[in-house]
Coordinates of C-alpha atoms in Angstrom, one line a residue:
Chain A
M1 CA 96.9 52.3 130.7
S2 CA 99.4 49.7 129.8
D3 CA 96.8 47.0 130.1
L4 CA 96.2 47.2 126.4
R5 CA 99.7 46.6 125.2
D6 CA 99.8 42.9 125.8
P7 CA 96.3 42.1 124.3
L8 CA 97.3 44.2 121.3
D9 CA 100.6 42.4 120.9
D10 CA 98.7 39.1 121.1
L11 CA 96.1 40.2 118.5
L12 CA 98.7 41.5 116.0
S13 CA 101.4 38.9 116.4
D14 CA 100.5 36.8 113.3
V15 CA 99.6 39.8 111.1
P16 CA 103.0 40.1 109.3
T17 CA 102.5 36.6 108.1
Y18 CA 99.5 37.7 106.0
V19 CA 100.3 41.3 105.2
V20 CA 103.5 41.3 103.3
P21 CA 104.6 44.7 101.9
D22 CA 105.8 44.8 98.3
A23 CA 108.7 47.3 98.3
R24 CA 109.4 47.1 94.6
A25 CA 105.8 47.9 93.7
A26 CA 105.7 50.7 96.3
W27 CA 108.9 52.2 94.9
A28 CA 107.6 52.0 91.3
A29 CA 104.3 53.7 92.4
G30 CA 106.3 56.4 94.2
A31 CA 108.5 57.0 91.2
R32 CA 105.4 57.3 89.0
R33 CA 103.9 59.9 91.3
R34 CA 107.2 61.8 91.3
T35 CA 107.2 61.9 87.6
R36 CA 103.6 62.9 87.4
R37 CA 104.2 65.7 89.8
R38 CA 107.2 67.0 88.0
V39 CA 105.4 66.9 84.7
G40 CA 102.4 68.7 86.2
V41 CA 104.7 71.4 87.7
A42 CA 106.5 71.8 84.3
A43 CA 103.2 72.0 82.5
A44 CA 101.8 74.6 84.9
V45 CA 105.0 76.7 84.6
T46 CA 104.8 76.4 80.8
V47 CA 101.2 77.6 80.8
V48 CA 102.0 80.5 83.1
V49 CA 105.0 81.5 81.0
A50 CA 102.9 81.2 77.9
L51 CA 100.1 83.4 79.4
V52 CA 102.6 86.0 80.5
A53 CA 104.4 86.0 77.2
G54 CA 101.1 86.2 75.4
A55 CA 100.0 89.2 77.5
V56 CA 103.3 90.9 77.1
T57 CA 103.6 90.4 73.4
W58 CA 100.1 90.2 72.0
L59 CA 98.1 92.7 74.0
P60 CA 100.5 95.6 73.7
R61 CA 100.8 95.1 70.0
T62 CA 97.1 96.1 69.6
V63 CA 97.6 99.3 71.5
E64 CA 101.1 100.3 70.4
P65 CA 101.1 103.7 68.8
Q66 CA 102.4 103.7 65.3
P67 CA 104.5 106.7 64.2
A68 CA 102.6 108.7 61.6
D69 CA 105.6 109.3 59.4
G70 CA 108.1 106.8 60.8
E71 CA 110.0 109.6 62.7
G72 CA 107.7 111.8 64.6
V73 CA 105.4 111.0 67.5
G74 CA 102.6 108.7 66.5
G75 CA 100.3 108.7 69.5
Y76 CA 99.6 110.0 73.0
P77 CA 99.1 108.4 76.4
A78 CA 95.8 107.6 77.9
R79 CA 97.3 108.3 81.3
V80 CA 100.5 109.7 82.7
L81 CA 101.8 108.2 85.9
K82 CA 104.0 109.8 88.5
P83 CA 107.3 108.0 88.3
L84 CA 108.5 106.3 91.4
V85 CA 111.8 108.1 90.9
A86 CA 112.2 111.2 88.9
R87 CA 115.0 110.6 86.4
D88 CA 116.8 113.0 84.2
L89 CA 115.4 113.4 80.7
P90 CA 117.6 111.1 78.5
L91 CA 119.6 112.8 75.7
A92 CA 117.6 111.2 73.0
P93 CA 114.4 109.7 74.4
G94 CA 112.6 109.8 71.1
P95 CA 109.6 111.9 70.2
M96 CA 107.5 113.2 73.1
A97 CA 103.7 113.6 73.2
M98 CA 103.2 116.5 75.4
V99 CA 104.6 119.0 77.9
F100 CA 102.8 119.5 81.2
Q101 CA 103.2 121.7 84.2
R102 CA 103.1 120.5 87.8
N103 CA 102.1 122.9 90.5
G104 CA 101.7 121.4 93.9
E105 CA 102.7 122.3 97.4
D106 CA 106.1 120.8 97.2
I107 CA 106.7 120.5 93.5
Y108 CA 106.7 122.9 90.6
G109 CA 108.1 122.7 87.1
W110 CA 107.6 121.5 83.6
W111 CA 107.7 117.9 82.5
V112 CA 107.5 116.0 79.2
A113 CA 105.5 112.8 78.6
S114 CA 106.1 110.1 76.0
P115 CA 103.4 108.5 73.9
R116 CA 103.4 105.6 76.4
G117 CA 103.0 107.9 79.4
H118 CA 106.5 107.9 80.8
A119 CA 107.3 111.3 82.3
W120 CA 110.5 113.2 82.9
P121 CA 111.2 116.7 84.2
V122 CA 112.4 119.2 81.6
P123 CA 116.0 120.1 82.7
Q124 CA 115.5 123.8 83.7
Q125 CA 117.9 124.9 86.4
D126 CA 117.6 127.8 88.9
M127 CA 114.7 129.5 87.2
I128 CA 113.4 132.6 88.8
D129 CA 110.0 132.2 87.1
S130 CA 108.1 129.8 84.9
Y131 CA 109.4 129.5 81.4
P132 CA 107.2 127.0 79.6
P133 CA 109.0 124.7 77.2
A134 CA 107.6 124.1 73.7
L135 CA 107.2 120.8 71.8
S136 CA 107.2 120.8 68.0
A137 CA 104.2 119.4 66.1
D138 CA 105.9 116.1 65.4
G139 CA 107.1 115.8 69.0
R140 CA 110.8 115.7 68.0
M141 CA 112.0 119.1 69.0
L142 CA 111.9 120.6 72.5
A143 CA 112.7 124.2 73.1
Y144 CA 113.2 125.5 76.6
L145 CA 115.3 127.8 78.8
H146 CA 117.8 125.4 80.1
T147 CA 119.7 127.7 82.5
P148 CA 119.1 131.3 83.4
T149 CA 121.4 132.3 80.6
T150 CA 121.0 129.5 78.0
Y151 CA 118.1 128.7 75.8
V152 CA 118.2 125.3 74.1
I153 CA 116.5 123.6 71.2
R154 CA 117.0 119.9 71.4
D155 CA 116.3 117.2 68.9
L156 CA 114.8 114.4 71.1
T157 CA 115.5 111.7 68.5
T158 CA 119.2 112.5 67.9
G159 CA 120.2 114.3 71.0
D160 CA 121.6 117.2 68.9
S161 CA 120.9 120.6 70.3
T162 CA 121.2 124.3 69.4
T163 CA 122.2 126.6 72.2
F164 CA 121.3 130.3 72.4
D165 CA 123.7 132.0 74.9
S166 CA 122.2 135.4 74.2
I167 CA 118.8 134.7 75.8
T168 CA 118.4 135.0 79.6
D169 CA 115.7 134.9 82.2
G170 CA 114.4 138.2 83.6
L171 CA 116.5 138.6 86.7
E172 CA 117.9 142.2 86.6
S173 CA 121.4 141.1 87.4
R174 CA 121.5 139.2 84.1
E175 CA 121.7 142.4 82.2
G176 CA 125.0 142.3 80.3
Q177 CA 125.0 138.5 80.3
G178 CA 122.7 138.3 77.3
E179 CA 121.1 140.3 74.5
W180 CA 117.4 139.3 75.0
V181 CA 115.1 138.5 77.9
L182 CA 112.7 135.6 77.6
G183 CA 109.2 136.5 78.5
P184 CA 108.3 134.6 81.7
Q185 CA 105.0 132.6 81.9
N186 CA 104.6 132.8 78.1
P187 CA 104.0 129.9 75.8
S188 CA 106.2 129.4 72.7
F189 CA 105.1 128.2 69.3
W190 CA 106.8 125.9 66.8
S191 CA 106.5 126.4 63.1
P192 CA 104.6 123.6 61.4
D193 CA 107.9 122.3 59.8
G194 CA 109.7 122.3 63.2
S195 CA 112.5 124.5 62.0
R196 CA 111.7 127.7 64.0
V197 CA 110.2 128.6 67.3
L198 CA 108.4 131.8 68.2
V199 CA 109.0 133.0 71.7
R200 CA 107.9 136.1 73.5
G201 CA 110.8 138.2 74.5
S202 CA 112.4 141.6 74.6
S203 CA 115.8 143.2 74.4
W204 CA 117.9 144.1 77.4
S205 CA 118.4 147.4 75.5
R206 CA 115.6 149.6 77.0
D207 CA 115.0 151.6 73.8
S208 CA 114.5 148.4 71.7
P209 CA 110.9 147.8 70.5
T210 CA 111.4 144.0 70.3
T211 CA 108.3 142.1 71.4
A212 CA 109.1 138.6 70.2
L213 CA 111.9 136.4 68.7
V214 CA 112.0 133.7 66.1
L215 CA 114.7 131.2 66.9
D216 CA 115.9 129.0 64.1
V217 CA 117.3 125.6 64.7
D218 CA 120.4 126.7 62.9
G219 CA 121.0 129.2 65.7
T220 CA 119.9 132.5 64.1
V221 CA 117.6 134.9 66.0
T222 CA 115.1 137.2 64.3
E223 CA 113.6 140.1 66.3
L224 CA 109.9 141.0 65.8
E225 CA 108.2 144.2 66.9
T226 CA 104.6 143.2 66.6
D227 CA 102.2 144.1 69.4
G228 CA 99.9 141.5 70.9
F229 CA 100.3 138.0 72.1
P230 CA 101.9 135.3 69.8
A231 CA 99.3 132.7 68.8
G232 CA 101.2 130.4 66.5
W233 CA 102.0 129.9 62.9
V234 CA 99.5 130.0 60.0
D235 CA 102.2 128.4 57.7
D236 CA 105.9 127.9 57.8
D237 CA 106.6 131.5 57.1
T238 CA 103.6 133.4 58.6
L239 CA 103.1 134.1 62.3
A240 CA 99.9 134.9 64.0
F241 CA 99.4 137.4 66.8
V242 CA 96.2 138.4 68.6
Q243 CA 95.8 142.0 69.6
D244 CA 93.3 143.1 72.2
R245 CA 91.9 146.4 71.2
A246 CA 89.4 146.7 74.1
E247 CA 91.5 149.4 75.7
L248 CA 91.9 151.3 72.5
D249 CA 88.9 152.2 70.5
G250 CA 87.4 148.7 70.9
K251 CA 86.4 148.7 67.2
P252 CA 86.9 145.9 66.6
P253 CA 87.6 144.4 70.1
A254 CA 90.3 142.0 68.9
E255 CA 92.3 141.4 65.7
L256 CA 94.3 138.6 64.4
V257 CA 97.5 139.9 62.9
L258 CA 99.4 137.8 60.4
V259 CA 103.1 138.7 60.2
R260 CA 105.9 137.4 58.0
V261 CA 109.0 136.1 59.6
D262 CA 110.8 139.2 58.6
G263 CA 108.4 141.2 60.7
A264 CA 106.2 142.7 57.9
V265 CA 102.5 142.7 58.6
E266 CA 100.7 140.7 56.0
R267 CA 97.1 141.0 57.1
R268 CA 94.9 142.2 59.9
I269 CA 91.8 140.2 60.4
T270 CA 88.9 141.2 62.7
L271 CA 87.8 138.5 65.1
A272 CA 84.1 138.3 65.8
L273 CA 84.8 138.3 69.5
P274 CA 82.6 140.0 72.2
R275 CA 84.2 143.0 73.7
A276 CA 84.0 141.6 77.2
A277 CA 85.9 138.5 76.1
A278 CA 88.5 140.5 74.3
A279 CA 89.2 142.6 77.4
W280 CA 90.6 139.5 79.1
T281 CA 93.0 138.5 76.4
S282 CA 96.2 137.0 77.7
Q283 CA 99.2 135.1 76.4
W284 CA 97.3 131.8 77.2
S285 CA 94.1 132.8 75.2
S286 CA 95.0 132.0 71.6
S287 CA 96.3 129.2 69.7
V288 CA 96.4 128.5 65.9
S289 CA 95.5 125.0 64.7
P290 CA 98.4 122.9 63.2
D291 CA 97.1 123.4 59.7
G292 CA 96.8 127.2 60.3
E293 CA 93.2 127.4 59.3
F294 CA 91.7 128.0 62.7
L295 CA 92.3 130.1 65.8
A296 CA 91.1 129.0 69.2
F297 CA 90.4 131.7 71.7
V298 CA 89.7 130.8 75.4
A299 CA 87.9 133.5 77.2
D300 CA 88.1 134.2 80.8
D301 CA 84.5 133.0 81.4
G302 CA 85.2 129.5 80.0
Q303 CA 83.8 130.2 76.5
V304 CA 86.0 128.7 73.8
Y305 CA 85.7 130.4 70.4
V306 CA 87.1 129.0 67.2
F307 CA 87.6 131.4 64.3
S308 CA 88.7 131.0 60.8
T309 CA 92.1 132.6 60.2
E310 CA 91.1 133.3 56.7
D311 CA 88.3 135.8 57.5
G312 CA 87.9 135.9 61.3
A313 CA 84.5 134.3 61.1
R314 CA 83.4 132.4 64.2
R315 CA 83.1 128.7 63.5
S316 CA 82.0 127.6 66.9
R317 CA 81.6 128.5 70.5
S318 CA 81.5 126.1 73.4
F319 CA 81.7 126.3 77.2
V320 CA 84.6 124.4 78.7
P321 CA 85.8 125.4 82.2
T322 CA 89.5 125.1 81.9
S323 CA 92.8 126.4 83.2
D324 CA 93.4 130.1 82.4
T325 CA 97.1 129.5 82.3
C326 CA 97.4 126.8 79.7
L327 CA 97.3 126.9 75.9
P328 CA 94.7 124.9 74.0
S329 CA 96.1 121.8 72.2
W330 CA 94.6 120.7 68.9
Q331 CA 93.1 117.4 67.8
D332 CA 91.5 117.2 64.3
D333 CA 90.9 121.0 64.1
F334 CA 89.3 121.1 67.5
P335 CA 90.9 122.5 70.6
A336 CA 91.7 120.1 73.5
L337 CA 91.8 121.6 76.9
V338 CA 93.0 120.8 80.4
R339 CA 90.3 120.2 83.1
T340 CA 91.1 118.9 86.6
S341 CA 94.2 116.8 85.8
T342 CA 92.9 115.6 82.4
L343 CA 93.2 116.7 78.8
V344 CA 89.8 116.5 77.3
G345 CA 88.7 116.5 73.7
H346 CA 86.1 118.8 72.1
S347 CA 83.2 116.5 72.9
G348 CA 84.3 116.1 76.5
E349 CA 86.0 112.8 76.2
V350 CA 89.2 112.3 78.3
L351 CA 92.2 112.1 76.0
T352 CA 94.8 111.9 78.8
A353 CA 94.4 111.4 82.5
F354 CA 97.2 112.5 84.7
D355 CA 98.1 110.8 88.0
S356 CA 96.6 113.1 90.7
R357 CA 99.9 113.0 92.5
L358 CA 101.5 114.9 89.7
E359 CA 99.2 117.9 90.4
V360 CA 99.1 118.9 86.8
V361 CA 97.7 122.3 86.0
C362 CA 98.6 122.6 82.4
A363 CA 99.3 120.2 79.5
M364 CA 100.1 121.1 75.9
A365 CA 100.2 118.2 73.5
A366 CA 102.0 118.0 70.2
P367 CA 99.4 118.0 67.4
G368 CA 101.1 115.0 65.8
A369 CA 100.6 113.1 69.0
L370 CA 96.9 113.8 69.3
A371 CA 96.5 112.9 65.6
G372 CA 97.8 109.4 66.4
E373 CA 96.6 106.5 68.4
R374 CA 95.6 106.7 72.1
H375 CA 97.9 104.4 74.0
V376 CA 96.1 102.5 76.7
G377 CA 98.5 100.6 79.0
L378 CA 97.7 97.1 80.3
A379 CA 97.1 98.3 83.8
Q380 CA 94.5 100.7 82.6
R381 CA 93.0 98.1 80.3
W382 CA 92.6 95.7 83.2
F383 CA 91.7 98.1 86.0
G384 CA 90.1 101.0 84.2
D385 CA 90.7 104.5 85.8
G386 CA 90.7 103.2 89.3
W387 CA 93.3 103.6 92.0
V388 CA 95.0 100.3 91.1
A389 CA 95.6 101.4 87.5
F390 CA 97.5 104.4 88.7
N391 CA 99.3 102.6 91.5
L392 CA 100.0 99.1 90.1
P393 CA 103.5 98.8 91.5
L394 CA 102.2 99.8 94.9
A395 CA 99.2 97.5 94.6
V396 CA 101.4 94.6 93.7
A397 CA 103.8 95.4 96.5
I398 CA 100.9 95.6 99.0
A399 CA 99.5 92.3 97.7
V400 CA 102.9 90.5 97.8
G401 CA 103.6 92.0 101.2
G402 CA 100.2 91.0 102.5
V403 CA 100.7 87.4 101.4
V404 CA 104.2 87.3 102.9
V405 CA 102.9 88.8 106.2
A406 CA 100.0 86.4 106.3
G407 CA 102.4 83.5 105.6
V408 CA 104.8 84.6 108.4
V409 CA 101.9 85.0 110.8
L410 CA 100.5 81.5 110.0
L411 CA 104.0 80.1 110.3
V412 CA 104.5 81.7 113.7
I413 CA 101.1 80.5 114.9
R414 CA 101.9 77.0 113.7
N415 CA 105.3 77.0 115.4
R416 CA 103.7 78.2 118.6
R417 CA 101.1 75.5 118.6
R418 CA 103.7 72.9 118.0
R419 CA 105.8 74.3 120.8
V420 CA 102.8 74.3 123.1
H421 CA 102.1 70.7 122.2
R422 CA 105.7 69.7 122.8
L423 CA 105.7 71.4 126.2
G424 CA 102.2 70.1 127.1
Chain B
M1 CA 120.8 49.4 91.1
N2 CA 119.9 52.8 92.4
R3 CA 121.1 53.4 95.9
G4 CA 117.8 54.9 96.9
V5 CA 115.9 51.8 95.9
E6 CA 118.3 49.6 97.9
D7 CA 117.9 51.8 101.0
F8 CA 114.2 51.8 100.6
E9 CA 113.9 48.1 100.3
E10 CA 116.2 47.6 103.2
W11 CA 114.0 49.9 105.3
V12 CA 110.8 48.1 104.2
H13 CA 112.4 44.7 105.0
A14 CA 113.2 46.0 108.5
R15 CA 110.0 47.8 109.2
G16 CA 107.5 46.0 107.1
G17 CA 106.2 43.8 110.0
A18 CA 105.6 46.8 112.3
L19 CA 103.8 48.7 109.6
A20 CA 101.6 45.7 108.9
R21 CA 100.6 45.4 112.5
S22 CA 99.8 49.1 112.8
A23 CA 97.8 49.0 109.6
Y24 CA 95.8 46.0 110.9
L25 CA 95.2 47.8 114.1
L26 CA 93.9 50.8 112.2
T27 CA 91.7 48.9 109.8
G28 CA 90.8 45.6 111.5
D29 CA 91.1 43.7 108.2
L30 CA 94.0 42.0 106.4
H31 CA 93.1 43.3 102.9
L32 CA 92.5 46.8 104.1
A33 CA 95.7 46.6 106.1
E34 CA 97.6 45.5 103.0
D35 CA 96.2 48.3 100.9
L36 CA 97.0 50.8 103.7
V37 CA 100.6 49.5 104.0
Q38 CA 101.2 49.7 100.2
E39 CA 99.7 53.2 99.9
T40 CA 101.9 54.3 102.9
L41 CA 105.0 52.8 101.3
A42 CA 104.2 54.4 97.9
R43 CA 104.0 57.8 99.6
V44 CA 107.2 57.2 101.5
A45 CA 108.9 56.1 98.3
Q46 CA 107.6 59.3 96.5
H47 CA 109.5 61.4 99.1
W48 CA 112.2 58.9 100.0
K49 CA 115.1 61.2 99.1
R50 CA 113.9 63.9 101.5
V51 CA 112.6 61.6 104.1
S52 CA 115.8 59.5 104.3
R53 CA 117.9 62.6 104.3
R54 CA 116.1 63.7 107.5
G55 CA 117.0 60.3 109.0
N56 CA 113.6 59.3 110.3
P57 CA 111.5 57.5 107.8
D58 CA 109.7 55.6 110.5
A59 CA 108.1 58.8 111.9
Y60 CA 107.1 59.9 108.4
A61 CA 105.6 56.5 107.6
R62 CA 103.7 56.5 110.9
Q63 CA 102.2 59.9 110.3
V64 CA 101.3 59.1 106.7
M65 CA 99.7 55.8 107.7
H66 CA 97.6 57.1 110.6
N67 CA 96.4 60.1 108.6
L68 CA 95.6 57.9 105.6
A69 CA 93.5 55.7 107.8
I70 CA 91.5 58.6 109.1
D71 CA 91.2 60.1 105.6
R72 CA 89.8 56.8 104.3
W73 CA 87.0 57.0 106.8
R74 CA 86.4 60.7 105.9
R75 CA 86.1 59.7 102.2
R76 CA 83.8 56.8 102.9
S77 CA 80.7 58.6 101.6
V78 CA 82.2 59.1 98.1
R79 CA 83.8 55.7 97.8
P80 CA 82.0 52.3 97.4
P81 CA 82.1 50.3 100.6
E82 CA 84.8 47.7 100.9
L83 CA 83.7 44.0 100.9
L84 CA 85.3 42.5 104.0
T85 CA 86.0 38.8 104.2
D86 CA 84.7 36.6 107.0
S87 CA 87.9 34.7 107.1
H88 CA 90.4 35.8 109.8
P89 CA 93.4 33.4 109.7
E90 CA 95.5 36.0 111.6
I91 CA 93.5 35.4 114.7
G92 CA 94.0 31.6 114.8
H93 CA 91.7 28.6 114.9
G94 CA 89.8 27.8 118.0
G95 CA 90.6 28.0 121.8
P96 CA 90.2 30.7 124.5
D97 CA 93.0 32.8 123.0
V98 CA 91.2 33.0 119.7
E99 CA 88.0 34.0 121.4
R100 CA 89.7 36.7 123.3
R101 CA 91.3 38.1 120.2
M102 CA 88.0 38.1 118.4
V103 CA 86.4 40.1 121.2
L104 CA 89.2 42.6 121.2
R105 CA 89.2 42.9 117.4
D106 CA 85.4 43.4 117.3
A107 CA 85.7 46.0 120.1
L108 CA 88.4 47.9 118.2
A109 CA 86.1 47.8 115.2
Q110 CA 83.5 49.8 117.2
L111 CA 85.9 52.7 117.6
T112 CA 86.1 55.6 115.2
P113 CA 89.1 55.8 113.0
K114 CA 90.5 58.6 115.0
Q115 CA 90.0 56.7 118.3
R116 CA 91.7 53.7 116.7
A117 CA 94.6 55.9 115.6
V118 CA 95.0 57.3 119.1
V119 CA 94.9 53.8 120.6
S120 CA 97.5 52.6 118.1
L121 CA 99.8 55.5 118.8
R122 CA 99.4 55.7 122.5
F123 CA 99.2 52.0 123.5
Y124 CA 100.9 50.2 120.6
E125 CA 103.5 52.7 119.4
D126 CA 104.0 53.9 123.0
L127 CA 104.0 57.6 122.0
T128 CA 103.3 60.3 124.5
E129 CA 100.2 62.5 124.2
V130 CA 102.2 65.3 122.8
Q131 CA 103.8 63.1 120.2
T132 CA 100.5 61.6 119.3
A133 CA 99.0 65.1 118.8
A134 CA 101.9 66.0 116.6
V135 CA 101.4 62.9 114.4
L136 CA 97.7 63.4 114.0
G137 CA 98.0 67.2 113.7
C138 CA 95.6 67.9 116.5
S139 CA 95.7 69.3 120.0
V140 CA 96.8 67.4 123.1
S141 CA 93.4 67.9 124.6
T142 CA 91.9 66.2 121.6
V143 CA 94.2 63.3 122.1
K144 CA 93.2 63.1 125.7
S145 CA 89.5 63.2 125.0
Q146 CA 89.8 60.6 122.2
T147 CA 91.8 58.3 124.4
R148 CA 89.3 58.7 127.2
D149 CA 86.4 57.9 124.9
A150 CA 88.2 55.0 123.2
L151 CA 89.1 53.3 126.5
A152 CA 85.6 53.8 127.9
R153 CA 84.1 52.1 124.8
L154 CA 86.6 49.3 124.9
R155 CA 85.9 48.7 128.6
R156 CA 82.2 48.6 128.0
I157 CA 82.5 46.1 125.1
A158 CA 85.4 44.0 126.1
P159 CA 86.1 44.7 129.8
E160 CA 88.0 41.5 130.5
E161 CA 90.3 41.8 127.4
V162 CA 91.1 45.5 128.1
L163 CA 91.5 45.3 131.9
R164 CA 93.1 42.0 132.2

């Protein structure tokens, strides 16, 4: 093997005489390459930063919901994600777009969602039943049973709240701790001006005929004795109730009763509703539109009727299989309904899609939110309604983790090969 | 003057001859060897700070040079062929030694670049098979097979020069 060394030495002995390295030129060339590389890296970083900055600043601006009046909610989310960590609702998070109910195997409760799709649980402690919160038309005011003995109206833009210590849940042992019992599993309705909320409730006093309460943001409570299910407000001073007459004479099967805030009945309007549909009237059947002109009635068989509140005439009827324990929302005088984790508009288009992990069974949007712009997030814009759009943090984590694992594996393989070579 | 430049020039001064010999062994031509040496030195200079900090610029230069020589052959189809000169002053002028050198030089020219790199590292740089494999980024078995094939070809073309 060593035979070659001497002939090679002999062949190469005079080479250095003719091949003379130029150290200065080599150093200058190396320096130029270093500079070029640094400039290239700096340019690449600048381009990436510019692209990211452009994506963050320019794209969202085109989809940012604009408040309708500068104060209230101005849009609604195209999707609502399950937060990685459920945080407490901030004191003044700003106007909200909707309230929604989760009902899964291990989770139950009411949440609120912002126009951009962030979600927080409504702070309701130790409830013995479901007490749905209510969001005002402009999304600023949230009314809810906070504790078993405290009802709260909170201004979400200022953090101010009005507390009603005289309203309790329905646990029998609460008798004596409050004056009124809030109706469980009943929706509440805000007046169009956001100054009063209509709730279903009764008095702890057994001989009281109270059926509903009007709670003012100034803390006053007005008792009502109107039969039927609350359906909303026709204007700032007139309430709407729907009475099922199927079990009475059935002529007519159902009536819309307009009541002043002081309890006086203003008008009774016959609803052109089939008797079979009227027989299944519940607290979740009826909802008055934000302008008070229409009443939506969701029948048990999936038929959705829309009546005029002026004369009870039927404006439309459509078939929309929906939750029977959720109130219709309103968008442009048309009811929007919940169907399999989505809030759908009157023509069937998806307004808001909820993360399936939230297990949403009901969503009630503020009319002001649905009158505004639909906020589509970047992830949804890029990935549509696929899994990645709803799990972007997880997808990024998986991708980064995959790259890291692949890098580590390659590193281990390379090191093993080198070790084998060294030992071989 | 920058300390880095001084160190680099000092290292080139000390190692330039060895680099020139290796480059010639890899290319078989003075001009190509000169180009290879300059390119190698430019790359070493580009990373001089890191290379000198590790304390072994010779090893880095050796690796760069041998891989450059192989890469040059790989890129031959996309580059115009070099025009080689017929003048070989490095071999000498007449006599049996010159003839022997010519035969050996021509025999080396018949090897593939990788075989020349293996011959250079194993029989001129005196590296082990494992060290050679590490420099060339290949397996030890590849080094063994390349060495075997290179020696077989050299023995066939220039038996007396190789097996003296």
